Coordinates of C-alpha atoms in Angstrom, one line a residue:
X1 CA 0.0 0.0 0.0
X2 CA 1.3 3.4 -0.9
X3 CA 2.1 5.9 1.8
X4 CA 0.6 9.4 1.7
X5 CA 4.0 10.9 0.7
X6 CA 4.2 8.5 -2.2
X7 CA 0.7 9.3 -3.4
X8 CA 1.4 13.0 -3.3
X9 CA 4.7 12.6 -5.0
X10 CA 3.3 10.6 -7.8
X11 CA 0.7 13.3 -8.4
X12 CA 3.1 16.2 -8.4
X13 CA 5.6 14.4 -10.6
X14 CA 3.1 13.0 -13.0
X15 CA 1.2 16.3 -13.7
X16 CA 2.5 17.9 -16.9
X17 CA 2.9 21.7 -16.8
X18 CA 0.3 22.1 -19.6
X19 CA -2.1 20.0 -17.6
X20 CA -2.4 22.6 -14.8
X21 CA -5.4 24.9 -15.1
X22 CA -4.8 28.1 -16.9
X23 CA -6.5 30.0 -14.1
X24 CA -4.2 28.3 -11.6
X25 CA -1.2 29.4 -13.6
X26 CA -2.6 33.0 -13.7
X27 CA -3.0 33.0 -9.9
X28 CA 0.6 31.7 -9.6
X29 CA 1.8 34.8 -11.6
X30 CA -0.2 37.0 -9.3
X31 CA 1.2 35.3 -6.2
X32 CA 4.7 35.8 -7.6
X33 CA 4.1 39.5 -8.3
X34 CA 2.6 40.0 -4.8
X35 CA 5.5 38.2 -3.1
X36 CA 8.1 40.4 -4.9
X37 CA 6.1 43.5 -3.8
X38 CA 6.0 42.4 -0.2
X39 CA 9.7 41.6 -0.2
X40 CA 10.4 45.1 -1.6
X41 CA 8.9 46.5 1.6
X42 CA 10.3 43.9 3.9
X43 CA 13.9 43.9 2.7
X44 CA 14.7 47.0 4.8
X45 CA 13.0 45.7 8.0
X46 CA 15.5 44.9 10.7
X47 CA 14.6 41.2 10.9
X48 CA 15.2 40.8 7.2
X49 CA 18.4 42.8 7.2
X50 CA 19.8 40.7 10.1
X51 CA 19.1 37.4 8.3
X52 CA 20.4 38.7 5.0
X53 CA 23.6 40.1 6.6
X54 CA 24.3 36.8 8.3
X55 CA 23.9 34.8 5.1
X56 CA 26.0 37.2 3.1
X57 CA 28.8 37.1 5.7
X58 CA 28.8 33.3 5.6
X59 CA 28.7 33.4 1.8
X60 CA 29.0 30.2 -0.3
X61 CA 28.5 29.4 -3.9
X62 CA 26.4 32.1 -5.6
X63 CA 23.6 30.1 -7.1
X64 CA 20.6 32.4 -6.9
X65 CA 19.9 36.1 -6.5
X66 CA 19.0 38.1 -3.4
X67 CA 16.2 40.3 -4.4
X68 CA 16.8 44.1 -4.4
X69 CA 20.5 43.6 -3.7
X70 CA 23.6 43.0 -5.8
X71 CA 24.4 39.6 -4.4
X72 CA 24.0 35.9 -4.9
X73 CA 23.8 33.1 -2.3
X74 CA 23.5 29.3 -2.3
X75 CA 20.0 28.1 -3.2
X76 CA 18.8 27.4 0.3
X77 CA 20.1 30.7 1.6
X78 CA 18.7 32.8 -1.2
X79 CA 15.3 31.2 -0.7
X80 CA 15.5 31.9 3.0
X81 CA 16.6 35.5 2.7
X82 CA 13.9 36.4 0.1
X83 CA 11.2 34.6 2.1
X84 CA 12.1 36.4 5.3
X85 CA 11.9 39.7 3.4
X86 CA 8.5 39.0 2.0
X87 CA 7.0 37.7 5.2
X88 CA 8.5 40.5 7.4
X89 CA 6.3 43.1 5.7
X90 CA 3.1 41.2 6.4
X91 CA 2.0 42.3 2.9
X92 CA 2.1 39.0 1.0
X93 CA -0.7 36.4 0.9
X94 CA -2.7 34.2 3.2
X95 CA -4.6 30.9 2.9
X96 CA -8.3 31.4 3.8
X97 CA -8.5 28.2 5.7
X98 CA -5.4 28.5 7.9
X99 CA -3.8 31.9 7.3
X100 CA -0.6 30.2 6.2
X101 CA 1.5 32.3 3.9
X102 CA 2.0 29.6 1.2
X103 CA 2.5 32.1 -1.6
X104 CA 5.6 33.6 -0.1
X105 CA 7.2 30.2 0.2
X106 CA 6.4 28.8 -3.2
X107 CA 7.4 32.1 -4.9
X108 CA 10.8 32.5 -3.2
X109 CA 11.6 28.8 -3.6
X110 CA 10.5 28.8 -7.3
X111 CA 12.5 31.8 -8.3
X112 CA 15.7 30.5 -6.6
X113 CA 15.4 27.1 -8.1
X114 CA 14.1 28.4 -11.4
X115 CA 17.0 30.8 -11.8
X116 CA 19.6 28.1 -10.9
X117 CA 18.1 25.5 -13.3
X118 CA 17.3 28.1 -16.0
X119 CA 13.7 26.9 -16.0
X120 CA 11.0 28.3 -18.2
X121 CA 8.3 30.5 -16.8
X122 CA 5.6 27.9 -17.3
X123 CA 7.6 25.2 -15.5
X124 CA 8.2 27.5 -12.6
X125 CA 4.5 28.5 -12.4
X126 CA 3.3 24.9 -12.6
X127 CA 5.7 24.0 -9.8
X128 CA 4.2 26.8 -7.7
X129 CA 0.7 25.6 -8.3
X130 CA 1.6 22.0 -7.3
X131 CA 3.5 23.2 -4.2
X132 CA 0.6 25.3 -3.1
X133 CA -1.7 22.3 -3.6
X134 CA 0.2 20.0 -1.4
X135 CA 0.9 22.6 1.3
X136 CA -2.8 23.7 1.3
X137 CA -4.2 20.2 1.5
X138 CA -1.9 19.2 4.4
X139 CA -2.6 22.4 6.3
X140 CA -6.4 21.9 5.8
X141 CA -6.0 18.7 7.6
X142 CA -4.0 20.5 10.4
X143 CA -6.6 23.3 10.8
X144 CA -7.4 24.1 13.6
X145 CA -5.5 21.2 15.2
X146 CA -1.9 22.4 14.8
X147 CA -2.8 25.8 16.3
X148 CA -4.4 24.0 19.3
X149 CA -1.1 22.2 19.7
X150 CA 0.8 25.5 19.4
X151 CA 2.3 25.1 15.9
X152 CA 2.7 27.9 13.3
X153 CA 1.8 27.6 9.6
X154 CA 5.4 27.1 8.7
X155 CA 4.9 23.4 9.5
X156 CA 2.7 23.2 6.4
X157 CA 4.3 25.8 4.1
X158 CA 7.5 23.8 4.1
X159 CA 5.6 21.3 1.8
X160 CA 5.1 24.1 -0.7
X161 CA 8.8 24.7 -0.7
X162 CA 9.8 21.0 -1.0
X163 CA 7.4 20.2 -3.8
X164 CA 8.2 23.4 -5.7
X165 CA 11.9 22.7 -5.4
X166 CA 11.6 19.0 -6.1
X167 CA 9.6 19.7 -9.2
X168 CA 12.1 22.2 -10.6
X169 CA 15.0 19.9 -9.7
X170 CA 13.3 17.2 -11.8
X171 CA 12.9 14.6 -9.0
X172 CA 11.3 11.3 -9.9
X173 CA 8.4 10.1 -7.8
X174 CA 10.6 8.0 -5.5
X175 CA 12.9 10.9 -4.6
X176 CA 10.0 13.3 -4.3
X177 CA 8.4 11.1 -1.8
X178 CA 11.5 11.0 0.3
X179 CA 11.9 14.8 0.0
X180 CA 8.3 15.3 1.3
X181 CA 9.1 12.9 4.2
X182 CA 12.3 14.8 5.0
X183 CA 10.5 18.1 5.1
X184 CA 7.9 16.7 7.5
X185 CA 10.5 15.5 10.0
X186 CA 12.6 18.7 9.8
X187 CA 10.2 21.7 10.3
X188 CA 9.0 23.5 13.4
X189 CA 7.7 26.9 14.6
X190 CA 5.6 28.0 17.5
X191 CA 2.4 29.9 16.7
X192 CA 2.5 32.1 19.9
X193 CA 5.9 33.5 18.9
X194 CA 4.7 34.2 15.4
X195 CA 1.8 36.3 16.7
X196 CA 3.9 38.4 19.1
X197 CA 7.3 38.8 17.5
X198 CA 9.5 38.7 14.3
X199 CA 9.7 34.9 14.8
X200 CA 6.9 34.8 12.1
X201 CA 9.3 35.7 9.3
X202 CA 12.1 33.6 10.8
X203 CA 9.7 30.7 10.4
X204 CA 9.0 31.6 6.8
X205 CA 12.7 31.6 6.0
X206 CA 13.2 28.3 7.7
X207 CA 10.3 26.7 5.7
X208 CA 11.8 27.9 2.4
X209 CA 15.3 26.8 3.4
X210 CA 14.4 23.4 4.8
X211 CA 12.1 22.6 1.9
X212 CA 14.8 23.4 -0.7
X213 CA 17.4 21.4 1.3
X214 CA 15.1 18.4 1.6
X215 CA 14.6 18.3 -2.1
X216 CA 18.3 18.6 -2.7
X217 CA 19.1 15.9 -0.3
X218 CA 16.5 13.5 -1.8
X219 CA 17.9 14.3 -5.2
X220 CA 21.2 12.8 -4.1
X221 CA 19.6 9.8 -2.7
X222 CA 18.9 10.7 1.0
X223 CA 16.0 8.6 2.3
X224 CA 13.5 9.1 5.1
X225 CA 10.6 7.3 6.6
X226 CA 8.0 7.3 3.8
X227 CA 5.1 6.8 6.2
X228 CA 6.0 9.7 8.4
X229 CA 2.9 11.7 7.5
X230 CA 0.3 9.2 8.5
X231 CA 2.1 6.8 10.9
X232 CA 1.2 6.7 14.6
X233 CA 3.3 9.3 16.4
X234 CA 4.1 10.7 13.0
X235 CA 3.6 14.2 11.5
X236 CA -0.2 14.4 11.3
X237 CA -0.6 12.7 14.6
X238 CA 1.8 15.1 16.3
X239 CA 0.2 18.1 14.7
X240 CA -3.4 17.0 15.6
X241 CA -4.5 16.4 12.0
X242 CA -8.0 15.3 11.0
X243 CA -9.9 14.3 7.8
X244 CA -6.6 12.8 6.6
X245 CA -8.3 11.0 3.7
X246 CA -9.2 14.4 2.2
X247 CA -5.5 15.2 1.7
X248 CA -5.5 13.1 -1.5
X249 CA -9.2 13.2 -2.3
X250 CA -9.8 14.5 -5.9
X251 CA -6.3 15.5 -6.6
X252 CA -6.1 17.6 -9.8
X253 CA -9.9 18.2 -9.9
X254 CA -9.6 21.7 -8.6
X255 CA -6.7 23.9 -7.3
X256 CA -6.3 25.4 -3.9
X257 CA -4.4 28.4 -5.3
X258 CA -7.7 29.3 -7.0
X259 CA -10.1 28.5 -4.3
X260 CA -8.3 29.4 -1.1
X261 CA -5.4 31.8 -1.8
X262 CA -5.9 35.4 -0.8
X263 CA -3.5 38.0 -1.9
X264 CA -3.2 40.9 0.5
X265 CA -4.4 44.2 -0.8
X266 CA -3.7 45.8 2.6
X267 CA -0.9 44.9 5.1
X268 CA -1.3 42.9 8.3
X269 CA -3.0 39.8 9.4
X270 CA -5.4 38.6 6.7
X271 CA -8.3 37.4 9.0
X272 CA -8.9 41.1 9.7
X273 CA -9.1 42.3 6.1
X274 CA -12.7 41.5 5.6
X275 CA -13.7 43.2 8.8
X276 CA -11.6 46.2 7.9
X277 CA -13.4 46.4 4.5
X278 CA -16.7 46.2 6.3
X279 CA -15.7 49.1 8.6
X280 CA -14.7 51.3 5.8
X281 CA -17.9 50.5 3.8
X282 CA -20.1 51.3 6.8
X283 CA -18.3 54.6 7.4
X284 CA -18.6 55.5 3.8
X285 CA -22.3 54.6 3.6
X286 CA -23.0 57.0 6.5
X287 CA -20.4 59.6 5.6
X288 CA -19.4 59.2 9.1
X289 CA -17.0 61.6 10.9
X290 CA -14.9 60.1 13.7
X291 CA -16.1 62.8 16.3
X292 CA -19.7 61.7 15.6
X293 CA -19.2 58.1 16.7
X294 CA -20.5 56.8 20.0
X295 CA -19.7 53.1 19.6
X296 CA -18.3 50.6 17.0
X297 CA -19.2 47.0 17.3
X298 CA -17.3 44.2 15.7
X299 CA -18.9 40.8 15.1
X300 CA -16.4 38.5 13.4
X301 CA -15.5 34.8 13.0
X302 CA -12.0 35.5 14.4
X303 CA -13.6 36.1 17.8
X304 CA -13.7 32.3 18.1
X305 CA -9.9 32.3 18.3
X306 CA -7.3 34.1 20.4
X307 CA -6.2 36.0 17.3
X308 CA -7.5 39.5 17.9
X309 CA -4.6 41.4 19.3
X310 CA -4.7 44.5 21.5
X311 CA -5.7 48.1 20.7
X312 CA -3.2 50.9 20.5
X313 CA -0.3 49.1 18.9
X314 CA 3.1 50.8 18.7
X315 CA 5.1 48.5 16.4
X316 CA 4.6 46.6 13.2
X317 CA 4.0 43.2 14.8
X318 CA 1.4 44.5 17.2
X319 CA -0.3 46.6 14.6
X320 CA -0.4 43.7 12.1
X321 CA -2.3 41.6 14.8
X322 CA -4.7 44.2 16.2
X323 CA -8.3 43.9 14.9
X324 CA -9.4 47.0 16.9
X325 CA -6.7 49.1 15.2
X326 CA -7.6 47.7 11.8
X327 CA -11.3 48.8 12.3
X328 CA -10.6 52.2 13.7
X329 CA -8.0 53.1 11.1
X330 CA -10.3 51.9 8.3
X331 CA -13.1 54.1 9.6
X332 CA -11.0 57.2 10.0
X333 CA -9.0 56.8 6.7
X334 CA -11.7 55.1 4.6
X335 CA -9.3 52.1 4.1
X336 CA -6.5 50.2 5.8
X337 CA -3.7 51.6 3.6
X338 CA -0.2 50.4 2.9
X339 CA 1.1 53.0 5.4
X340 CA -1.1 51.8 8.2
X341 CA 1.7 49.8 9.8
X342 CA 3.9 52.9 10.3
X343 CA 4.4 54.5 13.7
X344 CA 3.1 57.8 12.4
X345 CA -0.3 56.1 11.6
X346 CA -0.4 54.1 14.8
X347 CA 0.0 57.3 16.9
X348 CA -2.6 59.2 15.0
X349 CA -4.7 60.7 17.9
X350 CA -8.0 60.4 16.0
X351 CA -7.5 56.7 15.4
X352 CA -6.3 56.3 19.0
X353 CA -9.5 57.9 20.4
X354 CA -11.7 55.8 18.2
X355 CA -10.0 52.5 19.3
X356 CA -11.4 53.2 22.8
X357 CA -14.9 53.1 21.4
X358 CA -14.6 49.7 19.7
X359 CA -16.3 46.7 21.3
X360 CA -16.9 43.1 20.4
X361 CA -20.3 41.5 19.8
X362 CA -20.9 39.2 22.9
X363 CA -22.7 36.7 20.7
X364 CA -21.2 36.5 17.2
X365 CA -22.8 34.1 14.8
X366 CA -21.6 30.5 15.2
X367 CA -19.0 29.1 12.8
X368 CA -20.4 27.0 9.9
X369 CA -17.2 24.9 9.8
X370 CA -13.8 24.4 11.5
X371 CA -12.1 27.3 9.6
X372 CA -12.6 30.5 11.7
X373 CA -10.4 32.6 9.4
X374 CA -12.4 32.3 6.2
X375 CA -15.8 33.8 7.2
X376 CA -15.1 37.6 7.5
X377 CA -17.0 39.9 9.8
X378 CA -19.5 42.7 10.3
X379 CA -19.1 46.2 11.7
X380 CA -21.8 48.4 13.1
X381 CA -21.1 52.1 13.7
X382 CA -23.5 53.8 16.2
X383 CA -23.5 57.6 16.1
X384 CA -24.2 59.9 19.0
X385 CA -27.5 60.9 17.5
X386 CA -28.6 57.3 17.4
X387 CA -28.2 56.5 13.8
X388 CA -26.5 53.2 12.9
X389 CA -24.6 52.1 9.8
X390 CA -23.6 48.5 9.3
X391 CA -21.7 46.5 6.7
X392 CA -20.7 42.8 6.4
X393 CA -17.8 41.5 4.3
X394 CA -17.4 37.7 4.1
X395 CA -14.3 37.6 1.9
X396 CA -12.1 40.5 1.1
X397 CA -10.9 41.7 -2.2
X398 CA -8.0 39.7 -3.6
X399 CA -9.3 36.4 -2.2
X400 CA -10.4 33.3 -4.1
X401 CA -14.2 33.7 -3.5
X402 CA -14.1 37.3 -4.7
X403 CA -11.7 36.7 -7.5
X404 CA -8.3 38.3 -8.0
X405 CA -7.9 41.2 -10.4
X406 CA -4.7 42.1 -12.2
X407 CA -5.7 45.8 -11.7
X408 CA -5.4 45.2 -7.9
X409 CA -2.1 43.3 -8.3
X410 CA -0.7 46.0 -10.6
X411 CA -1.6 48.8 -8.1
X412 CA 0.1 46.9 -5.3
X413 CA 3.2 46.2 -7.3
X414 CA 3.5 49.8 -8.5
X415 CA 3.0 51.1 -4.9
X416 CA 5.4 48.8 -3.1
X417 CA 8.2 47.6 -5.5
X418 CA 9.8 51.1 -5.8
X419 CA 10.4 50.8 -2.0
X420 CA 13.0 48.1 -2.8
X421 CA 15.0 50.6 -4.9
X422 CA 13.9 49.8 -8.4
X423 CA 13.7 52.6 -10.8
X424 CA 10.2 53.3 -12.4
X425 CA 11.2 51.9 -15.8
X426 CA 12.4 48.7 -14.3
X427 CA 9.2 48.4 -12.1
X428 CA 7.1 48.6 -15.3
X429 CA 9.4 46.2 -17.2
X430 CA 9.3 43.6 -14.5
X431 CA 5.6 43.9 -14.1
X432 CA 5.0 43.4 -17.8
X433 CA 7.3 40.3 -17.7
X434 CA 5.2 38.9 -14.8
X435 CA 2.0 39.3 -16.7
X436 CA 3.4 37.1 -19.5
X437 CA 5.6 34.9 -17.3
X438 CA 4.1 31.7 -18.7
X439 CA 5.8 32.3 -22.0
X440 CA 9.2 33.4 -20.6
X441 CA 12.1 31.1 -21.6
X442 CA 14.4 31.7 -18.7
X443 CA 13.6 32.7 -15.1
X444 CA 16.8 34.7 -14.9
X445 CA 15.1 37.4 -17.1
X446 CA 13.1 38.3 -14.0
X447 CA 15.9 38.1 -11.4
X448 CA 18.2 40.3 -13.5
X449 CA 15.5 43.0 -13.1
X450 CA 15.4 42.6 -9.4
X451 CA 19.1 43.4 -8.9
X452 CA 20.0 46.8 -7.5
X453 CA 23.4 47.7 -8.9
X454 CA 24.6 50.2 -6.3
X455 CA 23.2 48.9 -3.1
X456 CA 24.4 50.4 0.2
X457 CA 26.1 47.6 2.2
X458 CA 24.1 46.3 5.1
X459 CA 25.3 47.8 8.4
X460 CA 23.7 45.4 10.8
X461 CA 26.1 42.8 11.9
X462 CA 26.4 40.4 14.8

C-alpha cells in the first residue's frame, strides 16, 4: 500500500505543466508579483536585514539572486533571505482556511530554483501551483489542530517549498516522496511566537530553506521514513491532523491556489481584512465623521480564536495583529492603507481615540465549519445621534471567493516595489514580464530585473 508521501509525490511528478489549469497558472503569476512587492517593503525591516547580513557574511557558492540587492547566495540561503523579506512586511498572501503564507514560500523557492536551473516561466508557475496544492491540503488537515497544539503555519508551508523545489529539480516520484518525508521531519515553529514577534518571518525563512534542502538531499539519494505523515506518532498525529483521507481526495480536480489563496491588498493579518473592509464600507455609507461616533461593534468569526490582538499598537508586529486598530484606522481613513503599519499612523490621535470606542459582539454568529479565518466579519457604527450604519464582508478583495484582479495586483506592485530601490522603468518592465511569465524562456530574465546595482552595504552585523 502506498504511503501518503508516495501518493502526493506521484501526483506532483506526474502532472504535466500544460495539464495545470490556466487560471491556476494565472494565480501563480499574481502570487509571484505579490511576493516580490511584499519583499520590496520587507527587505529593509530589521529582521530581514539581520538574516540577510548573516547569510552574506557566511557566503558560499552564488547560485541564486538576493532580491533588491547586488548579491547571490547558495540556493537554500537565497530562498531563505527572500522569504524572510516578503513575510516580514506582512503584505504577501494568506490561505483562507489556515492563514498560512504559502504564496511567499512557493514564490521565493521557485525563483531561486528556477534561476539556478534556468527553468521556463511555465515550468516555474506549474511547480508553484503544485507546491501550493500539497501545502494547502496538508494544512487543511491540520486546521485548527496544529494551532491548538501550538504550531505555526510554517509546519505546512514547508511542503510548498519542497514540492516546488523538487519539481524544478526534476525529482522522480521516489525521490520526491523522500523529499516530502524529509520536510515533514525537519520543520517546526511555534504559533504564539509568530503572533507576538518577528519569529513569524524567521519561520518563513526556515520553511523555504528546509524545503529546498530536503529536495536537494533527496535528489542525491537521501532517504527518510516514507510513512512519516500518517504513521502513529508521526507528523499528522503530532500536529493534531484530521480528515486525513481528504488530503488526497480528488487530486487535480480543482486547485487550492484558485479556491483558497488570498492576496493581501492591505498589510497585516489577513483574518482582519474582511472586517476592515466592512468598517470602511459602513463609514462610507453613512459619511461618518470620527467625532460623531459613540460606539463601534465588531462581530467576526475571528472572535472564536485568540487571534484578535490588543488596541493601541506601537510597532509593526502588534499593529499587524490588532483587529481593533484595523477597524478604527479603516473608519478614519476610509481604508486600511499600505502605510497603516507605520508608527506615524499608529500614533494618530483620531485613530487612537476611536479605538477606545470599539467593542466586540458578545454573541457572534456560530461558525459553519472548523475554519474560523475564512468567514469575514461585520461592523456596526453607532453615532451619538442614534443613527446606525452596518456592513458585512465575508471575503475581502484579492481572495479566491471574490476573484483576484490584475488591476489590484498592478496597483500593489507599483506602490510597493519602488520601495525596494527599483527605478520606475524597471518596475514597469518587470511587471510586464510577470503578466506574461508563462511564455518566458528563462527565469533569470526576472531576477536580473530585481538586482540593485549600487546597493548600500548592510550595516547590521552580529
